[in-house]
mmCIF file of C-alpha atoms in Angstrom:
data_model
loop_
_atom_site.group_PDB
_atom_site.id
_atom_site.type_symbol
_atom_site.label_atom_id
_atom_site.label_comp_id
_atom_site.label_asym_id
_atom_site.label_seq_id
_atom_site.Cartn_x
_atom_site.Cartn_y
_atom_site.Cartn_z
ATOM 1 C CA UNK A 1 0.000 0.000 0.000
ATOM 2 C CA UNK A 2 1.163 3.294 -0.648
ATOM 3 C CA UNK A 3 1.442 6.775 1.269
ATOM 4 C CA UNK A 4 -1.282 7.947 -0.657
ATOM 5 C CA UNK A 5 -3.434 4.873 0.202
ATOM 6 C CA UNK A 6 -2.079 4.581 3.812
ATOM 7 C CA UNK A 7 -3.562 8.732 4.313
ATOM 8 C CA UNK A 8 -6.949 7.921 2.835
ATOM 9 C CA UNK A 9 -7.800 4.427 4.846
ATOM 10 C CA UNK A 10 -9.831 5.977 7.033
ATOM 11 C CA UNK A 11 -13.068 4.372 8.813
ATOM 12 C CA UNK A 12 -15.677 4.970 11.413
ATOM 13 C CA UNK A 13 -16.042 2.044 13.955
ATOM 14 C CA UNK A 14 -19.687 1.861 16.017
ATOM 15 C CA UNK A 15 -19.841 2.003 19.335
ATOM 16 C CA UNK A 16 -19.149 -1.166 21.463
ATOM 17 C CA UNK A 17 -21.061 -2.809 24.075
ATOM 18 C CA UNK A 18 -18.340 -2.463 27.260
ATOM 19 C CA UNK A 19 -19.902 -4.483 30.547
ATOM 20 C CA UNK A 20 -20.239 -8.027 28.655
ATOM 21 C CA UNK A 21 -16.691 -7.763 27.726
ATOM 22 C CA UNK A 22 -14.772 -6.338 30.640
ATOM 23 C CA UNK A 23 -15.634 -9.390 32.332
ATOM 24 C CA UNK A 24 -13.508 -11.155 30.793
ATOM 25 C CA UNK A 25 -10.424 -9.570 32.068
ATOM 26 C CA UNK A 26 -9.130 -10.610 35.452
ATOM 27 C CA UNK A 27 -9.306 -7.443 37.192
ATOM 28 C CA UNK A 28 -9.087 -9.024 40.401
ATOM 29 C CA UNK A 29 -5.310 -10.053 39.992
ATOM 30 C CA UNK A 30 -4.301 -6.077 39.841
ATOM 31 C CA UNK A 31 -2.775 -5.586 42.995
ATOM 32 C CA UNK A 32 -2.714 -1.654 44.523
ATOM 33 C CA UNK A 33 -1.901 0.263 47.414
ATOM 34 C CA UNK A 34 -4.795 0.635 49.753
ATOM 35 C CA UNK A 35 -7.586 2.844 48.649
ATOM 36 C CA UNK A 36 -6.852 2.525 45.431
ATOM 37 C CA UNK A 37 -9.226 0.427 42.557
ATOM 38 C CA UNK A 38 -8.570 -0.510 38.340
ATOM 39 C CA UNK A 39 -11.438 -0.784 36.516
ATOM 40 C CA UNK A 40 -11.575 -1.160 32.269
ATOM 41 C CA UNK A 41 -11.924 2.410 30.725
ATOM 42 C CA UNK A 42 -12.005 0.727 27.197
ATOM 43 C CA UNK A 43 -11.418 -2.819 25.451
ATOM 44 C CA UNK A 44 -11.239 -4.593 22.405
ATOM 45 C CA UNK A 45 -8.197 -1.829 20.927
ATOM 46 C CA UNK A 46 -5.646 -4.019 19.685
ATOM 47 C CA UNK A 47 -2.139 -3.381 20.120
ATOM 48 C CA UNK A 48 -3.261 -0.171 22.505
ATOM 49 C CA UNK A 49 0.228 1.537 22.921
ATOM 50 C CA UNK A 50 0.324 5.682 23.909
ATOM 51 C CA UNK A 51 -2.065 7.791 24.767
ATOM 52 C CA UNK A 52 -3.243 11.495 24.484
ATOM 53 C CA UNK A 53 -6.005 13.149 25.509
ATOM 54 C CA UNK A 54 -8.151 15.826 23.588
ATOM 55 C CA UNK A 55 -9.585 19.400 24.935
ATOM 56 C CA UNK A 56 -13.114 17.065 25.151
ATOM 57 C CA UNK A 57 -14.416 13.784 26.417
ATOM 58 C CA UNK A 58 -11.967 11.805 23.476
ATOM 59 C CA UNK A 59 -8.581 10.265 24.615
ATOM 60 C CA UNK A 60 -6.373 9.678 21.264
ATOM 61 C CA UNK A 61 -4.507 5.940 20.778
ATOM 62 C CA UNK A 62 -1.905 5.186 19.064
ATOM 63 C CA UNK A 63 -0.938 1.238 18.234
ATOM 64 C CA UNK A 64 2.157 -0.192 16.432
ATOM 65 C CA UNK A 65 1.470 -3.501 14.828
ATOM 66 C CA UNK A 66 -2.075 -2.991 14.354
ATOM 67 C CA UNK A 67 -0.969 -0.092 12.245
ATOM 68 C CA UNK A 68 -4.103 2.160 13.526
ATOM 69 C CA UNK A 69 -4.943 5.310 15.245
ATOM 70 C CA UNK A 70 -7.720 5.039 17.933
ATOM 71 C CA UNK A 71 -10.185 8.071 18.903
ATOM 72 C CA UNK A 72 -12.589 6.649 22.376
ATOM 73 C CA UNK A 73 -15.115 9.089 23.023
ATOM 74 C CA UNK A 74 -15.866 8.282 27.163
ATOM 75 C CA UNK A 75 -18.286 9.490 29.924
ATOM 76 C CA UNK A 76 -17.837 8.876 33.546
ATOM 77 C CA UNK A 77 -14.518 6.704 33.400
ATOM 78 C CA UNK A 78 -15.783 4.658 30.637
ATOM 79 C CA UNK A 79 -15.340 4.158 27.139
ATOM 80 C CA UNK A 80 -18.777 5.025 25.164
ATOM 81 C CA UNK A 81 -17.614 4.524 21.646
ATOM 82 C CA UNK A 82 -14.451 3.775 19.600
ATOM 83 C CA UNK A 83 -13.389 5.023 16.464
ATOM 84 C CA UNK A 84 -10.774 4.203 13.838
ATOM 85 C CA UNK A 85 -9.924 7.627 12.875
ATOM 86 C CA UNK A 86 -6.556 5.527 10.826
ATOM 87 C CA UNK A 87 -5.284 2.650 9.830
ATOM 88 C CA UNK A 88 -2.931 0.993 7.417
ATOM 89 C CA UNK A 89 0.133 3.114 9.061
ATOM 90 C CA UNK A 90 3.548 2.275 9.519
ATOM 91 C CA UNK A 91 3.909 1.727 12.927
ATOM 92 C CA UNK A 92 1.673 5.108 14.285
ATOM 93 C CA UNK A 93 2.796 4.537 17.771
ATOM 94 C CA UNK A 94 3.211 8.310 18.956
ATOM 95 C CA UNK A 95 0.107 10.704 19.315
ATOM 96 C CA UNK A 96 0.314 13.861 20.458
ATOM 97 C CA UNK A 97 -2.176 16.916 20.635
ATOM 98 C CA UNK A 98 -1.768 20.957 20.255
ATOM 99 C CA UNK A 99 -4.171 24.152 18.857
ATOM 100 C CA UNK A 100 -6.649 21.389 17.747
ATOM 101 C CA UNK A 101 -4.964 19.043 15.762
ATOM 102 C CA UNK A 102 -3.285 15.660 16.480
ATOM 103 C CA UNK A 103 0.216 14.784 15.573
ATOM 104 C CA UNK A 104 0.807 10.923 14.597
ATOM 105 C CA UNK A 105 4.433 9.131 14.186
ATOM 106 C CA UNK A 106 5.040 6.516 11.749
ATOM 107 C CA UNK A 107 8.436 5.633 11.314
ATOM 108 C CA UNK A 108 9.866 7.917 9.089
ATOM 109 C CA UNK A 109 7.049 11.009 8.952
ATOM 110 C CA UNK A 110 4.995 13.090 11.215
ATOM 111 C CA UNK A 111 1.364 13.275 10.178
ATOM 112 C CA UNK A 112 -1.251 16.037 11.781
ATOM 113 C CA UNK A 113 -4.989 15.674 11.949
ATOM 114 C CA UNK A 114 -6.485 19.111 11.935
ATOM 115 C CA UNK A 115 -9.298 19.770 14.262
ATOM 116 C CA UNK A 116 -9.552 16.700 14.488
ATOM 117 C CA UNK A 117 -12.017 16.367 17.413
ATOM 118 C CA UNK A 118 -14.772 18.542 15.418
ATOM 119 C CA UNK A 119 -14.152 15.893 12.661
ATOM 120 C CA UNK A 120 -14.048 12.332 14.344
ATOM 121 C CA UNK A 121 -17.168 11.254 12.045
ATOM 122 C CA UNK A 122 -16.015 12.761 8.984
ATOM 123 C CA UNK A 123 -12.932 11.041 7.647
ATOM 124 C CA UNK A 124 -10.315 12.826 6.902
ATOM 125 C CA UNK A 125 -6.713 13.014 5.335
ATOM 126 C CA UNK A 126 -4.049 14.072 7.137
ATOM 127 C CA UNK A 127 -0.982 16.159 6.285
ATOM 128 C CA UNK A 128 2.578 14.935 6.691
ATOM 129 C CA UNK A 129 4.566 17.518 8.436
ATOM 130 C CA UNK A 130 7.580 15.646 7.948
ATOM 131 C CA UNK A 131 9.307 12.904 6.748
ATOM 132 C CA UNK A 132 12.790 13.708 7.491
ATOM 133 C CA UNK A 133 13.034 10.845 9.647
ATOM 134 C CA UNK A 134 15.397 7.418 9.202
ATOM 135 C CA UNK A 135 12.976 4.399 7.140
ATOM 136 C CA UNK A 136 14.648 1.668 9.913
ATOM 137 C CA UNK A 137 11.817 -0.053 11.917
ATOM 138 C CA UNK A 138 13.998 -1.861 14.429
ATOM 139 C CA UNK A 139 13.604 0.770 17.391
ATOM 140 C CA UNK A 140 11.867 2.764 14.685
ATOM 141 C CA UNK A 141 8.442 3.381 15.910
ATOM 142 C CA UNK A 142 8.068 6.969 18.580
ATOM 143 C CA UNK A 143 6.850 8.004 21.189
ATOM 144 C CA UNK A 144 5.700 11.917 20.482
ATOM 145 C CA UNK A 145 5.201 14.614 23.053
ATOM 146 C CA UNK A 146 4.846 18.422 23.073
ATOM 147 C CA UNK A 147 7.100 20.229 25.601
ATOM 148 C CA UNK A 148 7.175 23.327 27.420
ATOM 149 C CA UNK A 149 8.414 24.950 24.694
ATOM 150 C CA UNK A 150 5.607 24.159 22.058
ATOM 151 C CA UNK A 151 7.587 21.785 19.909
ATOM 152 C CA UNK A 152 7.553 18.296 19.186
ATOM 153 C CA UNK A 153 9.656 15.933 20.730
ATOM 154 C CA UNK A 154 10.574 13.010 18.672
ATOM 155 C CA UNK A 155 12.905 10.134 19.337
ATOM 156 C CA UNK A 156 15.284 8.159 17.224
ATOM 157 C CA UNK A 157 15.892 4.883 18.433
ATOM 158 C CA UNK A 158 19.042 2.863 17.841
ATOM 159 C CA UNK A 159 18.743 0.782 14.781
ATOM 160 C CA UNK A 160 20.076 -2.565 16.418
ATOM 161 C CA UNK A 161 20.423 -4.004 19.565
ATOM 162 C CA UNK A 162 23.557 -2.371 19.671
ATOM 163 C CA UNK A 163 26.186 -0.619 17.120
ATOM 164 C CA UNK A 164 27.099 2.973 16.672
ATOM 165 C CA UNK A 165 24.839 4.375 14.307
ATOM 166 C CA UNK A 166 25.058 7.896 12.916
ATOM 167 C CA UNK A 167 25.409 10.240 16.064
ATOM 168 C CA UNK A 168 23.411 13.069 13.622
ATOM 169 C CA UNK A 169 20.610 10.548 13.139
ATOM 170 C CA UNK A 170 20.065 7.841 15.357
ATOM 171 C CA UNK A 171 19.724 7.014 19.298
ATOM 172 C CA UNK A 172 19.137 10.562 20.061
ATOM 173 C CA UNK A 173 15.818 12.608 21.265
ATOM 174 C CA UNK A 174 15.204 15.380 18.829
ATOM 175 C CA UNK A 175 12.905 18.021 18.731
ATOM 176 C CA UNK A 176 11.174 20.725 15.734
ATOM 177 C CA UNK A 177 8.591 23.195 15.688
ATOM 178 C CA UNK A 178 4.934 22.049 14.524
ATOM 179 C CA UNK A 179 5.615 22.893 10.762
ATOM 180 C CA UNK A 180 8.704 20.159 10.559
ATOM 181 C CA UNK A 181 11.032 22.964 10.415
ATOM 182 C CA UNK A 182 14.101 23.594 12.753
ATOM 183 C CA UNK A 183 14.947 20.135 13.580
ATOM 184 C CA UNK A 184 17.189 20.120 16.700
ATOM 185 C CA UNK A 185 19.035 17.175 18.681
ATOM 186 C CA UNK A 186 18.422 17.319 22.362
ATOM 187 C CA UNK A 187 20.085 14.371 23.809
ATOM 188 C CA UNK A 188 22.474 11.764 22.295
ATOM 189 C CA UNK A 189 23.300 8.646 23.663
ATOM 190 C CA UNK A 190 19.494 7.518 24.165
ATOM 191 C CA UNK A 191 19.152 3.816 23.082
ATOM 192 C CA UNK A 192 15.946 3.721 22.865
ATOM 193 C CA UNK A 193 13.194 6.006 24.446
ATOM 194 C CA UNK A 194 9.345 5.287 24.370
ATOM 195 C CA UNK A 195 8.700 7.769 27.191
ATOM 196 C CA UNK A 196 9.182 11.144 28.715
ATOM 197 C CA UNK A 197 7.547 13.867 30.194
ATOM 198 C CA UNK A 198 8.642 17.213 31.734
ATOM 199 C CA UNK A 199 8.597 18.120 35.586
ATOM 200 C CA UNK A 200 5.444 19.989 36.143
ATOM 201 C CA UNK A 201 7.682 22.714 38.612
ATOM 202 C CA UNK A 202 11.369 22.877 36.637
ATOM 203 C CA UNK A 203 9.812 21.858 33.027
ATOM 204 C CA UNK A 204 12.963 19.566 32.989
ATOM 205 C CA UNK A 205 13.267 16.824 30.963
ATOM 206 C CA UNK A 206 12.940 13.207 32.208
ATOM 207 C CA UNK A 207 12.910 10.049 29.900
ATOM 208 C CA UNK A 208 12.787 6.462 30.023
ATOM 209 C CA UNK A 209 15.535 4.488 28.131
ATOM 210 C CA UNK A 210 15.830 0.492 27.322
ATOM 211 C CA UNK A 211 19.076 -1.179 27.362
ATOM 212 C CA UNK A 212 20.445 -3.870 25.040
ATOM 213 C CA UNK A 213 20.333 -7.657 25.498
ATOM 214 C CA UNK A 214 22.441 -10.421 25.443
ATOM 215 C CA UNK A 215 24.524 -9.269 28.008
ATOM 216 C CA UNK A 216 22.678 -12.180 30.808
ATOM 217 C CA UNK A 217 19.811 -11.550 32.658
ATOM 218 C CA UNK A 218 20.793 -9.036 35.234
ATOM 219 C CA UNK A 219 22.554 -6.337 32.904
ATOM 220 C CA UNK A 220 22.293 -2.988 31.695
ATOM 221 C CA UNK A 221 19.414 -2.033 33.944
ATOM 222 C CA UNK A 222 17.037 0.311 32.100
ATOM 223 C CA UNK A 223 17.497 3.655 32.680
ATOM 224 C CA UNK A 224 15.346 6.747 34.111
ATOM 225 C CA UNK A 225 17.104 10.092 32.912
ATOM 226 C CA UNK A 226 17.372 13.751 33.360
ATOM 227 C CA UNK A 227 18.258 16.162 30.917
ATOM 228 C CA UNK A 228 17.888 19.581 32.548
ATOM 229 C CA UNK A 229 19.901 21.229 29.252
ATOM 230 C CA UNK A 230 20.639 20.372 25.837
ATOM 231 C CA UNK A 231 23.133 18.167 24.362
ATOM 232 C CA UNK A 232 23.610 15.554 26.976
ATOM 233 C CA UNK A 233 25.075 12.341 26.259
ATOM 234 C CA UNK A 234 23.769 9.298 28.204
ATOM 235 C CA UNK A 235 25.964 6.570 26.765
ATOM 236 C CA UNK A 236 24.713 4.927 24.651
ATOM 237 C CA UNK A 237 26.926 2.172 22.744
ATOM 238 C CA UNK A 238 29.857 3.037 25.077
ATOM 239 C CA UNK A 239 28.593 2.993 28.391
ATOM 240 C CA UNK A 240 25.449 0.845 30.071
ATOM 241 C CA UNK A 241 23.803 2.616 33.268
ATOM 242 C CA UNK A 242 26.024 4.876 33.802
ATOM 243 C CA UNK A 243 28.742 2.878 35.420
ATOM 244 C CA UNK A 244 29.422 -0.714 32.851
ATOM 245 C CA UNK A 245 31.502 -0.092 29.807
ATOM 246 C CA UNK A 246 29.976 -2.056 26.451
ATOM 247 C CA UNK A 247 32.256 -5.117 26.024
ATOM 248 C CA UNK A 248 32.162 -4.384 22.432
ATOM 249 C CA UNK A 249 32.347 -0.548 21.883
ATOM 250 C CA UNK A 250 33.708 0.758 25.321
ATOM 251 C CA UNK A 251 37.078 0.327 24.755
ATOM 252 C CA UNK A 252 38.778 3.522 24.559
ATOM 253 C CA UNK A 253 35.400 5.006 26.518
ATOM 254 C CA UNK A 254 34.876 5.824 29.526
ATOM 255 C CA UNK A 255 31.772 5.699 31.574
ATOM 256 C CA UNK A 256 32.779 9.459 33.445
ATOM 257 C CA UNK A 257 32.345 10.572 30.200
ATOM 258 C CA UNK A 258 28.787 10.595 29.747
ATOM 259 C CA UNK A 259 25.933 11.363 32.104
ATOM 260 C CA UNK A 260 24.531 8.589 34.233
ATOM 261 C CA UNK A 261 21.005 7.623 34.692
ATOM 262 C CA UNK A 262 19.035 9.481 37.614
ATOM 263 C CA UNK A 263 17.671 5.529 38.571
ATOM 264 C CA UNK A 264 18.362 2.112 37.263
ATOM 265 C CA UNK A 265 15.182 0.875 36.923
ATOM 266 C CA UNK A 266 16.136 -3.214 36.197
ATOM 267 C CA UNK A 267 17.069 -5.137 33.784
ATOM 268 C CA UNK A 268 14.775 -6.371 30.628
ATOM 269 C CA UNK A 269 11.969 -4.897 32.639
ATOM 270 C CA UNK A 270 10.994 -2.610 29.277
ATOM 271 C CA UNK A 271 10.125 0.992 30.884
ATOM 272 C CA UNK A 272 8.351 2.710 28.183
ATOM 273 C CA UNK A 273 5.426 5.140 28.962
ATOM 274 C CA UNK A 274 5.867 7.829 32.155
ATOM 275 C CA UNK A 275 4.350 10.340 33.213
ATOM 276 C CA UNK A 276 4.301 12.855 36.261
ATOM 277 C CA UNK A 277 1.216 12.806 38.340
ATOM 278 C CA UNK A 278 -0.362 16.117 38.380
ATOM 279 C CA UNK A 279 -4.058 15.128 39.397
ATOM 280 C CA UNK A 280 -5.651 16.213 42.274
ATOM 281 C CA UNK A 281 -7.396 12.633 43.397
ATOM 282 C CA UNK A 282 -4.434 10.670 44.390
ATOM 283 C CA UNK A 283 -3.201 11.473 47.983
ATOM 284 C CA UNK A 284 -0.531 14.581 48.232
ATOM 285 C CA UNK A 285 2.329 12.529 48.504
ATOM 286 C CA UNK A 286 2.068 11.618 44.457
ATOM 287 C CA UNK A 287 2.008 14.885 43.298
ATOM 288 C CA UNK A 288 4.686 15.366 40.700
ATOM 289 C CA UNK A 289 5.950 11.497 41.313
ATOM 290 C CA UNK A 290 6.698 9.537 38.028
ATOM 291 C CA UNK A 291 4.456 6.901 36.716
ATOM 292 C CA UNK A 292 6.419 4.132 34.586
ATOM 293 C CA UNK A 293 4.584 1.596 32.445
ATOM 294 C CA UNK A 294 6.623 -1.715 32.056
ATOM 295 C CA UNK A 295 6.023 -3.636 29.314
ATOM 296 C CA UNK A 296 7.740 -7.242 30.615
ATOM 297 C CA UNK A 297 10.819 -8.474 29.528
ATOM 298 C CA UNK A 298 11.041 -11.268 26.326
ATOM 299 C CA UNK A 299 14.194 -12.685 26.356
ATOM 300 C CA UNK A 300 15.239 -13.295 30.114
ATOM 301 C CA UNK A 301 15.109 -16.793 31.765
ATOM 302 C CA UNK A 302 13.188 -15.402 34.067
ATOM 303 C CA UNK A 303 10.017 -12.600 33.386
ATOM 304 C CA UNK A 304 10.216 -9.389 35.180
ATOM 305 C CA UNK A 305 8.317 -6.143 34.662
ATOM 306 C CA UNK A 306 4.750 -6.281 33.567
ATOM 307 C CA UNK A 307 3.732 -3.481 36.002
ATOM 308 C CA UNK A 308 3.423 0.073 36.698
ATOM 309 C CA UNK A 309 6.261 1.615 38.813
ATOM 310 C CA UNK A 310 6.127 4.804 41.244
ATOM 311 C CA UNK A 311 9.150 7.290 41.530
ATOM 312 C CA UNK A 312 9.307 9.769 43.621
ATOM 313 C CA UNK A 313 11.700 13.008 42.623
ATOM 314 C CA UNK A 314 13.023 15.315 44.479
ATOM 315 C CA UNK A 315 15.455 18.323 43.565
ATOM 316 C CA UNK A 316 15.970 16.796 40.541
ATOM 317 C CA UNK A 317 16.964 13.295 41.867
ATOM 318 C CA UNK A 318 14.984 9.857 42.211
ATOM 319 C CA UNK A 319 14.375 9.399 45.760
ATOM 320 C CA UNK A 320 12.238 6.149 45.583
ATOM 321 C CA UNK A 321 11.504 3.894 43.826
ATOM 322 C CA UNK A 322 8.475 1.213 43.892
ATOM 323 C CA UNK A 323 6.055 -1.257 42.849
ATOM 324 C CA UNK A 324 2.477 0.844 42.087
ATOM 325 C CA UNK A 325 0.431 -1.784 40.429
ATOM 326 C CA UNK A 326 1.163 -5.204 39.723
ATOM 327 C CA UNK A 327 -0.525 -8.773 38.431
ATOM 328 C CA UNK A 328 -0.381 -9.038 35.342
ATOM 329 C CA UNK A 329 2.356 -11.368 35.056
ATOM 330 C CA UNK A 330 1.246 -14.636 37.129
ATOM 331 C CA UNK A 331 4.691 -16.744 37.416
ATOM 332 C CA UNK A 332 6.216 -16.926 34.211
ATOM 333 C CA UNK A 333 2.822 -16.027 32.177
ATOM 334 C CA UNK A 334 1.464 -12.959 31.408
ATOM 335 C CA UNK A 335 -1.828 -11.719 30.461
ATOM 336 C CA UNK A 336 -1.306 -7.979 30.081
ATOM 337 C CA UNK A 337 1.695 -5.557 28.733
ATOM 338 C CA UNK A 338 1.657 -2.018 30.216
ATOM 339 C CA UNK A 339 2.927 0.393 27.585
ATOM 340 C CA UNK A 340 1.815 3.791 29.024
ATOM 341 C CA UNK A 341 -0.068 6.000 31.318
ATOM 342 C CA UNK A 342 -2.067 9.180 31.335
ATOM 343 C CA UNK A 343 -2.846 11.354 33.462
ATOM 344 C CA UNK A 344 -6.948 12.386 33.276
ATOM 345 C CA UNK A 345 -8.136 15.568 34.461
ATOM 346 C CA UNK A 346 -10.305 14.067 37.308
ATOM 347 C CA UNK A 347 -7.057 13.137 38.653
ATOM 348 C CA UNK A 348 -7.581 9.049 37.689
ATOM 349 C CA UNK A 349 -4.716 7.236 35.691
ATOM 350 C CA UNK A 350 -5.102 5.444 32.561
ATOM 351 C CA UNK A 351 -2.682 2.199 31.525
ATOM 352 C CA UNK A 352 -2.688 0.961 28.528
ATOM 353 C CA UNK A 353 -1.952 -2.503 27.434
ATOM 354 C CA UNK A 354 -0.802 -3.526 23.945
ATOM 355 C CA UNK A 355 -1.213 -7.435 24.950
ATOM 356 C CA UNK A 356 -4.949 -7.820 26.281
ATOM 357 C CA UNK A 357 -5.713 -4.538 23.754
ATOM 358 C CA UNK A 358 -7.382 -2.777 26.711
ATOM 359 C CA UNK A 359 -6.819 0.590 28.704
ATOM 360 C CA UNK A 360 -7.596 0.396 32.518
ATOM 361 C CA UNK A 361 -8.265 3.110 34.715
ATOM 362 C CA UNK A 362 -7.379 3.566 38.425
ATOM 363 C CA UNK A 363 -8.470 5.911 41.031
ATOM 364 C CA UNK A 364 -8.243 6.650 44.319
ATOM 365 C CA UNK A 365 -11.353 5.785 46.337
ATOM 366 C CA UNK A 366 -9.775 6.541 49.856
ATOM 367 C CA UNK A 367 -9.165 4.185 52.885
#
């Protein structure tokens, strides 16, 4: 199919009865602190992956293998209807919003939907703001955020497990305005980020980074970094974690050289989405704390991850770091993937989950 074809498969999708099948999802094996519940916002979205909410009642998904965009119109925590508003993409994993219109990332382009909430039932095709961006889809597909700053952030993963790749091009986070002009690199040395988010009180920036494989079970640890300025370097081939040289391209490199990661955050456990909590429902001692969604590891003897991790930061370091929901990964099976989380405005979080296709939402009921 070609980009032509790709822009115009658009369809409408009817609404979907949502009681019968959240049933079928074993809630009950969730665990959370006290006073806090996980219910299903919205099923039946294969390949759910990041999330974005609009000015209205619509939160905006992104997949990556199932090569579609999701719009899910809700009321009162739920899903009331889901619509297709793309498919046939390359990857669209990234979705972002600003002034109205919604910014998708395939691999290699940026496409924007313009007021695209006013137009959910009227198919439309989108623009391509740019397509400046390397064709590779190992480590290819993005995560996509607005910053402070009103541009787009966009990340270039790695195009291997590990190699050195073109410094100019690949494992880097980049950033350019909302036209596709003035393409800057923010931070090199970034494996491969599917995360980040700013700090609501120094609009820093803090990111989520997977490490290779192959090097056993227990190393590199994924990293959770801070990039207060520009044109950091966090290691990446030379240096894992900030403190264990790459057996293949660290010699000659040294680990002081580069900037170390503000947490380890384990090995193979997959940290993708994150967000800071800046709701008002949970208890005062989240505000501003990091959410991490952990997608699970798949090549370690042993399965770790498959959960959503707390952080707590404080000027500009990682203080603590814990377990915030857990279950679904049962021994060495898994039913669920967490890929991201989003903060609503009635304070309630939203996980999404490429595996079971569903997004769950928790809140805070109180003890």
């Amino acid at each position: 199919m070609g980009p032509k074809a790709r822009l115009a498969c658009l369809t409408v999708a009817a609404a979907i009865a949502w009681p019968a099948a959240a049933q079928r999802l074993p809630l009950e094996r969730i665990k959370l602190p006290p006073g806090f519940a996980v219910s299903v916002f919205a099923e039946n979205l294969p390949n759910a992956r990041s999330m974005a909410q609009g000015a209205g009642d619509v939160l905006f998904v992104g997949t990556r293998t199932a090569g579609k965009v999701y719009a899910i119109r809700h009321r009162d925590g739920r899903a009331t209807q889901v619509i297709t508003l793309a498919s046939g993409l390359n990857m669209p994993n990234g979705v972002a919003l600003k002034d109205g219109a919604l910014y998708v990332a395939e691999v290699n382009r940026i496409l924007r939907f313009d007021d695209v909430e006013a137009r959910l039932d009227k198919p439309q095709t989108p623009s391509v703001v740019t397509d400046r961006f390397p064709t590779d889809t190992h480590h290819g597909w993005k995560f996509i955020r607005f910053g402070p700053d009103g541009m787009l952030y966009v990340p270039v993963g790695a195009p291997c497990n590990i190699c050195a790749p073109d410094p100019a091009r690949y494992a880097l986070i980049s950033r350019i305005r909302t036209d596709g002009s003035g393409y800057e690199v923010m931070a090199r040395g970034v494996r491969n980020s599917v995360g980040f988010d700013w700090h609501p009180e120094t609009g820093e920036l803090w990111f989520t980074d997977n490490g290779r494989d192959w090097l056993g079970d227990d190393l590199p640890a994924d990293e959770l970094n801070h990039a207060p300025r520009a044109g950091m370097h966090f290691g990446f081939p030379f240096c894992h974690q900030g403190d264990s040289p790459d057996p293949e391209f660290g010699q000659g490199r040294g680990c002081a050289e580069f900037t170390p990661p503000a947490l380890k955050l384990g090995a193979h456990v997959a940290s993708l989405g994150m967000r800071f909590y800046t709701g008002n429902q949970f208890p005062a001692e989240y505000r501003n704390n990091i959410f991490i969604a952990e997608q699970g590891s798949w090549n370690r003897s042993k399965k770790v991850g498959y959960r959503v991790v707390r952080v707590v930061v404080a000027g500009g370091k990682a203080m603590k770091h814990e377990v915030f929901a857990e279950g679904w990964l049962q021994g060495e099976s898994a039913w669920g993937r967490p890929i991201d989380v989003e903060v609503m405005r009635d304070g309630s979080l939203l996980v999404s989950d490429e595996y079971a296709g569903a997004i769950y939402r928790i809140t805070y009921q109180g003890k």
